[in-house]
Amino acid sequence: MGLKTKAKIMDEDGIRRAIRRIAHEIVEKNNGVENLGLIGIRRRGVPIARRIAEEIKQFEGVEVPVGILDITLYRDDLSSLSHQPVVHQTEINFPVTGKKLVLVDDVLYTGRTVRAALDALMDLGRPMLVQLAVLIDRGHREIPVRADYVGKNVPTSKKEVIHVHLAEIDGDEAVYIMEKEDE
Amino acid sequence: MKRKHLLGLQELSKEEINTILDIARPMRDIIMRDIKKVPTLRGKTVATLFYEPSTRTRSSFELAAKFLSADTLSINVGSSSVQKGESLIDTIRTLEAMGVEIIAVRHQQSGVPKFISLNTKMSVINAGDGFHEHPTQALLDLFTIKQKLDKIEGLKVAIIGDIYHSRVARSNIWGLIKLGAEVTVCGPPSLIPVEIEKFGVKVEINLQRTLEWADVVNVLRIQRERQDAGYLTTLDEYRDWYGLTQEKLEKLKGKKLLILHPGPMNRGVEIDDYVADGPNAVVNEQVTNGVAVRMAVLYLLAGGNESGNVD
C-alpha cells in the first residue's frame, strides 16, 4: 500500500514560527525557566526539543537542559509487530526528580506514545510535573491524553498519515498530509 | 533480527551480531539506574533448563528476564537424573504446556539446544552445549571489547588456554572473525584442536609472543573436570607456561592489554590474583554486560507475531 502526498500543511517558516510560539508559551506558563527540562521523544521529538531550547536561550538567555527519551521498551504493540524495533539509548543527563519536564514530540495521534513516554519517565525519577508539547495534533485519541502546547491542530481521517520533515533527520523542512492509496 | 532461536554465533550474520550489541547498550543503561525494570516482556515466561552446574550464566539469564518484566522459572537437572531422548523431550513438553515461551538450555552434549529447537514451539537459547557453542558468553565478550576499545574490527585478539574443550572459544572465534578481528589461539598443543586454522585463526604455543602481539586476551578457565584424560601434566606446570602472571605482563613494558575471563576463575592457575584484580582486567564488567546482552537477546527473540517468527 503506497502513500501519496495530499497537501503540504506547513513549510519551513511555519515550523519555525510554531516552535518559537511554543517556546514562549512554555516560559509563560511556567513563570520562567527555573527547574525546567525538555525531553524529546525519539526520533523527531529530539530536534524539536533542541530548537525549543535554542529559542528559549535567545529570549531568556538561559540554557534549558534537553534529554532524549527512547520509548521502544515501553510500547504496548511489540507483540503485534512483525519483528522487534531497534532500541536506542535514553540520554537524560540531568536528574528528573523535582523537575518541570516538557515532553516533546512531532505528532500527537492515539496518545499511546505519550503513555509509554510517561511510564518511561516515571522509571527515571519523580518529576514535579510533566507537560506535553507537539508540533502537530491530528486527533483520534485512544487514551485520555492532551497536549499543553500545540504547533498546529490538523483534523485528519484515519486513512491519512502525517509526515513531519525536519532538516536534522530528513534534510528538508515541511509537514505533509499523506493519504493511503487503496489497493 | 528475524530469528526464533539463538543456537550459536556460527549461524548469525555480522549484521545480526551488531544488532544485538547495539541493543545491549540501552539495556545496560537500565541495569545502571535505580529502577532496573522495563515492562517490555510483561506476560512472557522465560525458563532456564540447565543440565550442567552454573551460577553466573543461569542467574544472568534470570535477572535479564526479570529486568524486562518476564516471569522466570528455573529448572535444575542433575546430569545423572535425566538421560537422552524421551525424558528430555518430556521435560520440554511439560515446560511448553506450562506456557513457557523462551527457554535457555545448557547441556553437556553438543547439539541438544538445536535438537530441542526442532521439537518445540518455544524460542530456544543455547546457554552452552558441550564443546560446541556458548553464544551469549561470546556476545558479552564482544560487547565488553567494543565498550572498552570502541571497535572490534582490526583488533588482535588472543584466546588462551584449553581451546579443545571450550565452547566459549568456539563462539568467540565465530563472532570475532565475523566482526573483522584477527584471532590467535594459544595453549598447550594437546589442548588445541587439529585443523582449527580452518576457522581462520592462527595457532601460537608461546604465550609471551602471543601477549606481545595481542590487543585483547581472553583467558579461558582450565576445566579441571575435563582434565582426567591426561591432557595436562600438572596445574603448576600449566601456570608456568600458560598462566597469566604479573611477571609475564611486566615483560610487556606497559603495553596496553585488555584482559577478559569468562569466569569462574581458577586464581593461581590460568590467571594470577594480581592480574585478575588489576587495572587491565574487566571481569566484573563482563558480568554486568552479560545481563545486558541477554536482555537484548531475550528482547529480540520474544518479539514478532506468528508470521514474523521466521527461523
Coordinates of C-alpha atoms in Angstrom, one line a residue:
Chain A
M1 CA 0.0 0.0 0.0
G2 CA 1.6 3.3 -1.1
L3 CA 1.2 6.8 0.2
K4 CA 0.6 9.8 -1.9
T5 CA 1.0 13.4 -0.8
K6 CA -2.3 15.1 -0.3
A7 CA -1.2 18.5 0.9
K8 CA 1.7 20.4 2.4
I9 CA 0.3 22.0 5.6
M10 CA 3.5 23.7 6.9
D11 CA 6.6 25.0 5.4
E12 CA 10.0 26.0 6.9
D13 CA 8.7 29.4 8.1
G14 CA 5.6 27.8 9.6
I15 CA 7.5 25.3 11.5
R16 CA 9.9 27.9 12.9
R17 CA 7.1 30.2 14.0
A18 CA 5.2 27.4 15.6
I19 CA 8.3 26.2 17.6
R20 CA 9.0 29.8 18.6
R21 CA 5.5 30.3 19.8
I22 CA 5.6 27.1 21.8
A23 CA 8.9 28.2 23.4
H24 CA 7.3 31.4 24.5
E25 CA 4.2 29.6 25.8
I26 CA 6.3 27.2 27.8
V27 CA 8.2 30.0 29.5
E28 CA 5.0 32.0 30.2
K29 CA 3.0 29.1 31.6
N30 CA 5.9 28.0 33.9
N31 CA 6.7 31.6 35.0
G32 CA 10.2 31.4 33.7
V33 CA 12.7 28.7 33.1
E34 CA 13.6 27.7 36.6
N35 CA 13.7 24.0 37.1
L36 CA 12.6 23.4 33.6
G37 CA 13.8 20.4 31.4
L38 CA 12.9 19.4 27.9
I39 CA 12.5 15.7 26.9
G40 CA 12.5 14.9 23.2
I41 CA 10.9 11.6 22.3
R42 CA 12.9 9.8 19.6
R43 CA 13.2 10.5 16.9
R44 CA 11.6 13.7 15.7
G45 CA 10.8 15.0 19.1
V46 CA 14.5 15.4 19.7
P47 CA 15.4 18.1 17.1
I48 CA 12.1 19.9 18.0
A49 CA 13.1 19.9 21.7
R50 CA 16.6 21.2 20.9
R51 CA 15.0 24.0 18.8
I52 CA 12.7 25.0 21.6
A53 CA 15.7 25.1 23.9
E54 CA 17.6 27.3 21.4
E55 CA 14.7 29.7 21.2
I56 CA 14.4 30.0 24.9
K57 CA 18.1 30.7 25.1
Q58 CA 17.7 33.5 22.7
F59 CA 15.0 35.4 24.5
E60 CA 15.6 34.3 28.1
G61 CA 19.4 33.9 28.0
V62 CA 19.2 30.6 29.8
E63 CA 20.1 27.1 28.6
V64 CA 17.3 24.7 29.4
P65 CA 18.6 21.1 29.6
V66 CA 17.4 18.7 26.8
G67 CA 17.1 15.0 27.3
I68 CA 16.4 12.2 24.8
L69 CA 13.8 9.5 25.6
D70 CA 13.6 6.2 23.7
I71 CA 10.3 4.6 24.4
T72 CA 10.7 1.3 22.5
L73 CA 10.8 -0.9 25.6
Y74 CA 7.6 0.7 26.9
R75 CA 5.5 0.3 23.7
D76 CA 2.2 -1.7 24.0
D77 CA 2.3 -3.0 20.5
L78 CA 5.5 -5.1 20.5
S79 CA 3.8 -8.4 20.2
S80 CA 1.8 -7.3 17.2
L81 CA 4.8 -6.1 15.1
S82 CA 6.4 -8.5 12.6
H83 CA 9.8 -8.0 14.2
Q84 CA 11.3 -6.1 17.1
P85 CA 12.2 -2.5 16.5
V86 CA 15.8 -1.4 17.4
V87 CA 16.1 0.0 20.9
H88 CA 18.1 3.2 21.2
Q89 CA 19.7 4.8 24.2
T90 CA 17.8 7.2 26.5
E91 CA 20.1 10.1 27.2
I92 CA 18.9 12.3 30.0
N93 CA 21.9 13.7 31.7
F94 CA 20.1 15.6 34.4
P95 CA 18.1 14.3 37.4
V96 CA 14.4 14.3 36.5
T97 CA 13.2 14.2 40.1
G98 CA 11.7 17.5 41.2
K99 CA 11.9 19.0 37.6
K100 CA 9.2 20.6 35.5
L101 CA 9.5 18.5 32.4
V102 CA 8.1 19.2 28.9
L103 CA 7.8 16.1 26.7
V104 CA 8.2 17.0 23.1
D105 CA 7.1 15.0 20.1
D106 CA 6.3 15.8 16.4
V107 CA 2.8 14.3 16.1
L108 CA 0.1 13.6 18.7
Y109 CA -2.3 10.9 17.4
T110 CA -3.6 8.0 19.5
G111 CA -1.7 9.1 22.7
R112 CA -0.1 5.7 23.1
T113 CA 3.4 7.0 22.6
V114 CA 2.8 9.6 25.3
R115 CA 1.6 7.0 27.6
A116 CA 4.7 5.0 27.0
A117 CA 6.9 8.1 27.4
L118 CA 5.2 8.9 30.8
D119 CA 5.9 5.4 32.1
A120 CA 9.5 5.6 30.9
L121 CA 10.0 8.9 32.6
M122 CA 8.5 7.8 35.9
D123 CA 11.0 4.9 36.0
L124 CA 13.8 7.5 35.9
G125 CA 12.6 9.5 38.9
R126 CA 9.7 11.7 40.1
P127 CA 9.3 14.9 38.2
M128 CA 7.4 17.7 39.9
L129 CA 5.2 17.9 36.8
V130 CA 5.1 16.8 33.2
Q131 CA 3.7 18.8 30.3
L132 CA 3.4 17.9 26.6
A133 CA 4.4 19.9 23.5
V134 CA 3.7 18.7 20.0
L135 CA 4.2 20.2 16.6
I136 CA 1.0 18.6 15.2
D137 CA -2.1 17.4 16.9
R138 CA -4.1 15.3 14.5
G139 CA -6.8 13.9 16.8
H140 CA -8.1 10.4 17.1
R141 CA -7.0 9.8 20.7
E142 CA -7.4 6.3 22.1
I143 CA -6.5 7.2 25.6
P144 CA -7.1 10.3 27.7
V145 CA -4.1 12.5 26.8
R146 CA -4.0 16.1 25.8
A147 CA -1.2 18.4 24.8
D148 CA -0.3 21.6 26.7
Y149 CA 1.3 23.2 23.7
V150 CA 0.3 22.6 20.1
G151 CA 2.0 23.9 16.9
K152 CA -0.9 23.2 14.7
N153 CA -4.2 21.3 15.0
V154 CA -4.8 19.3 11.9
P155 CA -8.1 17.4 11.5
T156 CA -7.4 14.2 9.7
S157 CA -9.1 11.0 8.8
K158 CA -7.7 7.7 9.9
K159 CA -6.8 6.9 6.3
E160 CA -4.4 9.8 6.4
V161 CA -0.8 10.0 7.7
I162 CA 1.1 13.0 8.9
H163 CA 4.8 13.2 7.8
V164 CA 6.9 15.7 9.5
H165 CA 10.2 16.5 7.8
L166 CA 13.0 18.1 9.8
A167 CA 16.3 19.2 8.4
E168 CA 18.3 17.3 11.0
I169 CA 16.8 14.0 10.0
D170 CA 15.2 14.4 6.6
G171 CA 17.2 17.2 5.0
D172 CA 14.2 19.5 4.5
E173 CA 11.5 21.3 6.5
A174 CA 7.9 20.6 5.9
V175 CA 4.7 18.9 7.2
Y176 CA 2.7 16.9 4.8
I177 CA -0.7 15.1 4.9
M178 CA -0.3 11.8 3.1
E179 CA -3.1 9.5 2.0
K180 CA -3.0 5.8 1.9
E181 CA -3.8 4.6 -1.6
D182 CA -6.4 1.9 -2.0
E183 CA -5.2 -1.5 -3.2
Chain B
M1 CA 16.6 -9.7 13.5
K2 CA 14.0 -12.2 12.4
R3 CA 15.1 -15.3 14.2
K4 CA 13.3 -17.6 16.7
H5 CA 16.2 -19.3 18.3
L6 CA 19.8 -18.3 19.3
L7 CA 21.8 -21.5 18.9
G8 CA 25.2 -20.2 18.1
L9 CA 27.2 -17.4 16.5
Q10 CA 28.1 -19.6 13.6
E11 CA 24.7 -19.1 12.1
L12 CA 24.4 -15.4 12.8
S13 CA 25.3 -12.7 10.3
K14 CA 27.6 -9.8 11.1
E15 CA 24.5 -7.5 11.0
E16 CA 22.6 -9.7 13.5
I17 CA 25.5 -9.7 15.9
N18 CA 25.8 -5.9 15.6
T19 CA 22.1 -5.5 16.2
I20 CA 22.4 -7.5 19.5
L21 CA 25.4 -5.5 20.6
D22 CA 23.7 -2.2 19.7
I23 CA 20.6 -3.1 21.7
A24 CA 22.7 -4.2 24.6
R25 CA 23.8 -0.7 25.2
P26 CA 20.4 0.8 26.2
M27 CA 19.8 -2.4 28.1
R28 CA 23.0 -1.8 30.1
D29 CA 21.7 1.7 30.9
I30 CA 18.6 0.1 32.5
I31 CA 20.8 -2.0 34.8
M32 CA 22.7 1.1 35.9
R33 CA 19.6 3.0 37.0
D34 CA 17.6 3.0 40.3
I35 CA 14.6 1.3 38.8
K36 CA 16.0 -1.7 37.0
K37 CA 12.9 -2.7 35.2
V38 CA 11.1 -2.0 32.0
P39 CA 7.7 -3.5 31.1
T40 CA 8.7 -4.9 27.7
L41 CA 8.3 -8.7 28.3
R42 CA 5.3 -8.4 30.7
G43 CA 3.3 -11.6 30.5
K44 CA 6.0 -13.6 28.9
T45 CA 7.6 -16.6 30.7
V46 CA 11.3 -17.5 30.5
A47 CA 12.7 -20.7 31.8
T48 CA 16.3 -21.8 32.4
L49 CA 16.9 -25.5 31.9
F50 CA 20.5 -26.4 33.0
Y51 CA 21.8 -29.9 32.8
E52 CA 25.2 -28.7 34.0
P53 CA 26.1 -26.7 37.1
S54 CA 26.3 -22.9 36.6
T55 CA 25.8 -19.9 38.8
R56 CA 26.5 -16.9 36.8
T57 CA 25.0 -17.8 33.4
R58 CA 21.8 -19.0 34.9
S59 CA 21.4 -16.0 37.3
S60 CA 22.3 -13.7 34.5
F61 CA 19.5 -15.1 32.3
E62 CA 17.1 -14.9 35.2
L63 CA 17.9 -11.3 36.0
A64 CA 17.8 -10.3 32.4
A65 CA 14.3 -11.8 32.1
K66 CA 13.2 -10.1 35.4
F67 CA 14.6 -6.7 34.4
L68 CA 12.4 -7.0 31.3
S69 CA 9.4 -7.9 33.5
A70 CA 9.1 -11.5 32.3
D71 CA 8.2 -14.3 34.7
T72 CA 11.0 -16.7 35.3
L73 CA 11.3 -20.4 36.1
S74 CA 14.5 -22.2 36.8
I75 CA 14.8 -25.9 36.3
N76 CA 17.9 -27.6 37.7
V77 CA 18.5 -31.1 36.4
G78 CA 21.3 -33.2 37.8
S79 CA 23.2 -34.5 34.8
S80 CA 22.7 -38.0 36.1
S81 CA 18.9 -37.9 36.6
V82 CA 18.0 -37.2 33.1
Q83 CA 19.1 -39.3 30.2
K84 CA 18.9 -38.5 26.5
G85 CA 15.9 -39.0 24.3
E86 CA 12.4 -39.4 25.6
S87 CA 12.8 -37.8 29.0
L88 CA 14.4 -34.6 27.6
I89 CA 11.5 -34.2 25.2
D90 CA 9.1 -34.8 28.0
T91 CA 10.7 -32.1 30.0
I92 CA 10.3 -29.7 27.1
R93 CA 6.7 -30.7 26.5
T94 CA 6.0 -30.0 30.2
L95 CA 7.5 -26.6 30.1
E96 CA 5.6 -25.9 26.9
A97 CA 2.4 -27.0 28.5
M98 CA 3.0 -24.6 31.4
G99 CA 3.1 -21.7 28.9
V100 CA 6.8 -21.1 28.8
E101 CA 7.7 -19.1 25.7
I102 CA 11.5 -18.8 25.9
I103 CA 13.9 -21.4 27.2
A104 CA 17.7 -21.1 27.9
V105 CA 19.3 -24.5 27.8
R106 CA 22.6 -25.7 29.0
H107 CA 23.6 -29.3 28.3
Q108 CA 26.9 -31.3 28.3
Q109 CA 26.2 -32.7 24.9
S110 CA 26.8 -30.6 21.8
G111 CA 23.6 -30.1 19.7
V112 CA 21.0 -30.5 22.4
P113 CA 19.6 -26.9 22.1
K114 CA 19.4 -27.4 18.3
F115 CA 17.6 -30.7 18.9
I116 CA 15.1 -29.0 21.3
S117 CA 14.5 -26.2 18.8
L118 CA 13.4 -28.7 16.2
N119 CA 10.9 -30.2 18.7
T120 CA 9.2 -27.2 20.3
K121 CA 7.2 -24.1 19.8
M122 CA 9.3 -22.2 22.4
S123 CA 12.2 -20.0 21.5
V124 CA 15.5 -21.8 22.4
I125 CA 18.6 -20.0 23.6
N126 CA 21.8 -22.0 23.8
A127 CA 23.3 -21.3 27.2
G128 CA 26.3 -23.6 26.4
D129 CA 26.3 -27.0 24.8
G130 CA 29.2 -29.4 25.1
F131 CA 32.3 -28.2 23.3
H132 CA 30.1 -26.6 20.7
E133 CA 28.9 -23.0 21.4
H134 CA 28.1 -20.6 24.2
P135 CA 26.8 -17.7 22.1
T136 CA 25.7 -15.3 24.9
Q137 CA 29.2 -15.6 26.5
A138 CA 30.8 -14.6 23.2
L139 CA 28.3 -11.8 22.7
L140 CA 29.1 -10.3 26.1
D141 CA 32.8 -10.7 25.4
L142 CA 32.4 -8.8 22.1
F143 CA 30.3 -6.2 23.8
T144 CA 32.9 -5.7 26.5
I145 CA 35.7 -5.4 24.0
K146 CA 33.7 -2.9 22.0
Q147 CA 32.8 -0.9 25.1
K148 CA 36.4 -0.6 26.2
L149 CA 38.2 -0.2 22.8
D150 CA 35.3 1.3 20.7
K151 CA 35.7 -1.3 18.0
I152 CA 36.2 -4.9 17.1
E153 CA 37.4 -4.7 13.5
G154 CA 41.2 -4.8 13.1
L155 CA 41.8 -5.8 16.7
K156 CA 44.2 -8.6 17.6
V157 CA 42.5 -11.0 20.0
A158 CA 44.2 -14.0 21.6
I159 CA 42.2 -16.8 23.2
I160 CA 44.4 -18.6 25.7
G161 CA 44.1 -22.0 27.4
D162 CA 42.1 -25.1 26.8
I163 CA 40.7 -24.5 23.3
Y164 CA 39.8 -28.1 22.8
H165 CA 37.1 -28.3 25.4
S166 CA 36.0 -24.8 25.1
R167 CA 32.6 -23.8 23.7
V168 CA 33.5 -20.2 24.8
A169 CA 36.5 -20.3 22.5
R170 CA 34.4 -21.6 19.5
S171 CA 31.7 -19.0 19.9
N172 CA 34.3 -16.2 20.3
I173 CA 36.1 -17.3 17.2
W174 CA 33.0 -17.2 15.1
G175 CA 32.0 -13.8 16.5
L176 CA 35.4 -12.2 16.3
I177 CA 36.1 -13.3 12.8
K178 CA 32.7 -12.2 11.6
L179 CA 33.3 -8.7 13.1
G180 CA 36.7 -8.4 11.5
A181 CA 39.1 -9.1 14.3
E182 CA 42.4 -11.1 14.0
V183 CA 42.3 -14.2 16.2
T184 CA 45.1 -16.3 17.6
V185 CA 44.5 -19.3 19.9
C186 CA 47.3 -20.1 22.3
G187 CA 47.6 -23.1 24.6
P188 CA 49.3 -26.4 25.1
P189 CA 49.4 -28.4 21.8
S190 CA 47.4 -31.2 23.5
L191 CA 44.5 -28.8 24.0
I192 CA 44.5 -27.2 20.5
P193 CA 42.1 -29.0 18.2
V194 CA 43.6 -30.2 14.9
E195 CA 42.8 -28.1 11.9
I196 CA 41.5 -25.2 14.0
E197 CA 43.2 -23.0 11.4
K198 CA 40.3 -23.7 9.1
F199 CA 38.2 -21.4 11.3
G200 CA 40.5 -18.6 10.1
V201 CA 42.6 -18.3 13.3
K202 CA 46.4 -18.6 13.9
V203 CA 47.9 -21.0 16.4
E204 CA 50.7 -20.0 18.7
I205 CA 52.1 -22.1 21.5
N206 CA 54.3 -19.4 23.1
L207 CA 52.3 -17.3 25.5
Q208 CA 54.8 -14.4 25.7
R209 CA 54.9 -14.0 22.0
T210 CA 51.1 -14.0 22.0
L211 CA 50.9 -11.3 24.6
E212 CA 53.4 -9.2 22.7
W213 CA 51.1 -9.5 19.6
A214 CA 47.6 -9.0 21.2
D215 CA 45.4 -6.1 22.0
V216 CA 43.0 -8.3 23.9
V217 CA 43.4 -11.6 25.6
N218 CA 40.5 -13.8 26.6
V219 CA 41.8 -16.2 29.3
L220 CA 39.9 -19.5 29.4
R221 CA 39.2 -21.4 32.6
I222 CA 41.1 -24.6 33.0
Q223 CA 38.2 -27.0 33.2
R224 CA 39.5 -29.3 35.9
E225 CA 36.5 -31.6 35.5
R226 CA 37.6 -32.3 31.9
Q227 CA 41.3 -32.9 32.6
D228 CA 41.1 -36.6 33.6
A229 CA 42.3 -37.8 30.2
G230 CA 45.8 -36.6 30.8
Y231 CA 45.9 -33.6 28.5
L232 CA 48.0 -31.7 31.1
T233 CA 50.8 -32.8 33.4
T234 CA 50.2 -30.6 36.4
L235 CA 48.4 -27.4 37.1
D236 CA 51.6 -25.8 38.4
E237 CA 53.3 -26.6 35.1
Y238 CA 50.3 -25.1 33.3
R239 CA 50.6 -21.9 35.3
D240 CA 54.3 -21.7 34.4
W241 CA 53.6 -22.0 30.7
Y242 CA 50.2 -20.6 30.1
G243 CA 49.1 -18.8 33.3
L244 CA 48.7 -15.0 33.0
T245 CA 51.1 -13.9 35.7
Q246 CA 52.3 -10.5 36.7
E247 CA 55.8 -11.4 35.6
K248 CA 54.7 -12.1 32.1
L249 CA 52.7 -8.8 31.9
E250 CA 55.7 -6.9 33.3
K251 CA 57.8 -8.1 30.3
L252 CA 55.4 -6.2 28.1
K253 CA 56.7 -2.9 29.5
G254 CA 53.4 -1.0 29.9
K255 CA 51.8 -2.2 26.6
K256 CA 48.1 -1.8 26.8
L257 CA 46.3 -5.2 27.0
L258 CA 42.7 -5.8 27.8
I259 CA 42.1 -9.0 29.8
L260 CA 38.9 -10.9 29.7
H261 CA 38.0 -14.1 31.6
P262 CA 34.6 -15.8 31.3
G263 CA 34.7 -17.0 35.0
P264 CA 34.7 -18.7 37.3
M265 CA 38.4 -18.1 37.7
N266 CA 41.0 -20.6 38.9
R267 CA 43.1 -18.0 40.6
G268 CA 46.8 -19.1 40.6
V269 CA 46.2 -21.4 37.6
E270 CA 45.3 -19.7 34.4
I271 CA 45.3 -16.2 36.0
D272 CA 47.0 -14.7 39.0
D273 CA 45.4 -12.6 41.6
Y274 CA 47.4 -9.5 40.7
V275 CA 46.3 -9.8 37.1
A276 CA 42.7 -10.7 37.8
D277 CA 42.2 -7.7 40.2
G278 CA 44.5 -5.4 38.2
P279 CA 43.6 -2.4 36.0
N280 CA 43.6 -4.3 32.7
A281 CA 41.1 -7.0 33.7
V282 CA 37.4 -6.4 33.0
V283 CA 36.0 -9.5 34.6
N284 CA 33.3 -7.7 36.6
E285 CA 32.2 -5.5 33.7
Q286 CA 31.8 -8.8 31.7
V287 CA 29.3 -10.0 34.3
T288 CA 27.3 -6.8 34.1
N289 CA 27.5 -6.8 30.4
G290 CA 26.3 -10.4 30.4
V291 CA 23.0 -9.4 31.8
A292 CA 22.7 -6.5 29.3
V293 CA 23.4 -8.8 26.3
R294 CA 21.0 -11.4 27.5
M295 CA 18.3 -8.7 27.8
A296 CA 19.0 -7.8 24.2
V297 CA 18.7 -11.4 23.1
L298 CA 15.5 -12.0 25.1
Y299 CA 14.0 -8.8 23.6
L300 CA 14.8 -9.8 20.1
L301 CA 13.6 -13.4 20.3
A302 CA 10.5 -12.5 22.2
G303 CA 9.2 -10.2 19.5
G304 CA 7.3 -10.8 16.5
N305 CA 3.9 -12.2 15.7
E306 CA 3.5 -15.7 14.3
S307 CA 4.3 -14.7 10.7
G308 CA 7.3 -12.8 11.9
N309 CA 8.9 -15.7 13.6
V310 CA 10.9 -16.8 10.7
D311 CA 13.9 -19.0 11.6

